[in-house]
Tab-separated table of C-alpha atoms in Angstrom:
chain	number	residue	atom	x	y	z
A	1	UNK	CA	0.000	0.000	0.000
A	2	UNK	CA	1.387	3.346	-1.013
A	3	UNK	CA	1.323	6.456	1.123
A	4	UNK	CA	-0.946	8.356	-1.255
A	5	UNK	CA	-3.492	5.528	-1.180
A	6	UNK	CA	-3.429	5.460	2.622
A	7	UNK	CA	-3.877	9.237	2.771
A	8	UNK	CA	-6.762	9.118	0.294
A	9	UNK	CA	-8.453	6.347	2.290
A	10	UNK	CA	-8.015	8.316	5.512
A	11	UNK	CA	-9.407	11.464	3.874
A	12	UNK	CA	-12.440	9.515	2.632
A	13	UNK	CA	-12.952	8.085	6.114
A	14	UNK	CA	-12.821	11.492	7.780
A	15	UNK	CA	-15.051	13.090	5.138
A	16	UNK	CA	-17.648	10.315	5.459
A	17	UNK	CA	-17.605	10.639	9.240
A	18	UNK	CA	-18.086	14.394	9.005
A	19	UNK	CA	-20.974	14.062	6.552
A	20	UNK	CA	-22.682	11.474	8.760
A	21	UNK	CA	-22.306	13.540	11.967
A	22	UNK	CA	-23.119	16.927	10.455
A	23	UNK	CA	-26.958	16.845	10.707
A	24	UNK	CA	-26.890	15.906	14.385
A	25	UNK	CA	-24.207	18.458	15.229
A	26	UNK	CA	-25.988	21.232	13.332
A	27	UNK	CA	-29.286	20.626	15.131
A	28	UNK	CA	-27.570	20.480	18.520
A	29	UNK	CA	-25.812	23.760	17.724
A	30	UNK	CA	-29.041	25.521	16.738
A	31	UNK	CA	-30.997	24.178	19.725
A	32	UNK	CA	-28.173	25.071	22.108
A	33	UNK	CA	-27.994	28.592	20.732
A	34	UNK	CA	-31.767	29.050	21.014
A	35	UNK	CA	-31.812	27.770	24.597
A	36	UNK	CA	-28.863	29.993	25.518
A	37	UNK	CA	-30.666	33.038	24.114
A	38	UNK	CA	-33.793	32.057	26.035
A	39	UNK	CA	-31.768	31.754	29.237
A	40	UNK	CA	-30.141	35.132	28.710
A	41	UNK	CA	-33.488	36.830	28.089
A	42	UNK	CA	-35.341	35.186	30.978
A	43	UNK	CA	-32.345	34.820	33.331
A	44	UNK	CA	-33.361	31.247	34.152
A	45	UNK	CA	-30.197	29.222	34.788
A	46	UNK	CA	-31.553	25.685	35.060
A	47	UNK	CA	-29.211	22.903	33.883
A	48	UNK	CA	-31.998	20.577	32.769
A	49	UNK	CA	-33.316	23.351	30.518
A	50	UNK	CA	-30.187	23.035	28.384
A	51	UNK	CA	-29.880	19.254	28.460
A	52	UNK	CA	-33.403	17.969	27.793
A	53	UNK	CA	-34.166	19.940	24.578
A	54	UNK	CA	-30.799	18.925	23.096
A	55	UNK	CA	-31.474	15.297	23.964
A	56	UNK	CA	-34.939	15.401	22.404
A	57	UNK	CA	-33.690	17.179	19.283
A	58	UNK	CA	-30.895	14.635	18.902
A	59	UNK	CA	-33.392	11.787	19.145
A	60	UNK	CA	-35.642	13.368	16.519
A	61	UNK	CA	-32.733	13.938	14.129
A	62	UNK	CA	-31.438	10.397	14.603
A	63	UNK	CA	-34.893	8.970	13.889
A	64	UNK	CA	-35.358	11.206	10.842
A	65	UNK	CA	-31.846	10.959	9.390
A	66	UNK	CA	-30.904	7.501	10.688
A	67	UNK	CA	-31.744	5.573	7.506
A	68	UNK	CA	-29.709	7.991	5.389
A	69	UNK	CA	-26.785	7.799	7.818
A	70	UNK	CA	-26.895	4.003	7.756
A	71	UNK	CA	-27.068	3.914	3.943
A	72	UNK	CA	-24.088	6.251	3.682
A	73	UNK	CA	-22.032	4.238	6.137
A	74	UNK	CA	-23.019	0.957	4.487
A	75	UNK	CA	-22.060	2.179	1.025
A	76	UNK	CA	-18.712	3.436	2.340
A	77	UNK	CA	-18.040	0.080	4.023
A	78	UNK	CA	-19.035	-1.867	0.908
A	79	UNK	CA	-16.739	0.306	-1.219
A	80	UNK	CA	-13.914	-0.258	1.255
A	81	UNK	CA	-14.390	-4.033	1.247
A	82	UNK	CA	-14.636	-4.094	-2.555
A	83	UNK	CA	-11.345	-2.246	-2.872
A	84	UNK	CA	-9.373	-4.734	-0.755
A	85	UNK	CA	-8.257	-6.939	-3.693
A	86	UNK	CA	-6.878	-3.931	-5.535
A	87	UNK	CA	-4.743	-2.737	-2.629
A	88	UNK	CA	-1.831	-5.092	-3.224
């Protein structure tokens, strides 16, 4: 295995991981920002107020985007397994 092939495989791995995690991270960011603004405006500093909405939003996103995430990860894994004979 050559160094350029290893670097390309690592780049594909990191890119696929980023693409799979991006919807969940984006929703958590937006919900966290909205809750923080709400806390600043109302001056309510309750810890469960920040945790529970993020947890619920994460669950909703995972249910909604889960099949797409699984398809993406499965296609990446299948491509990786199919490329094994050509590595050497």
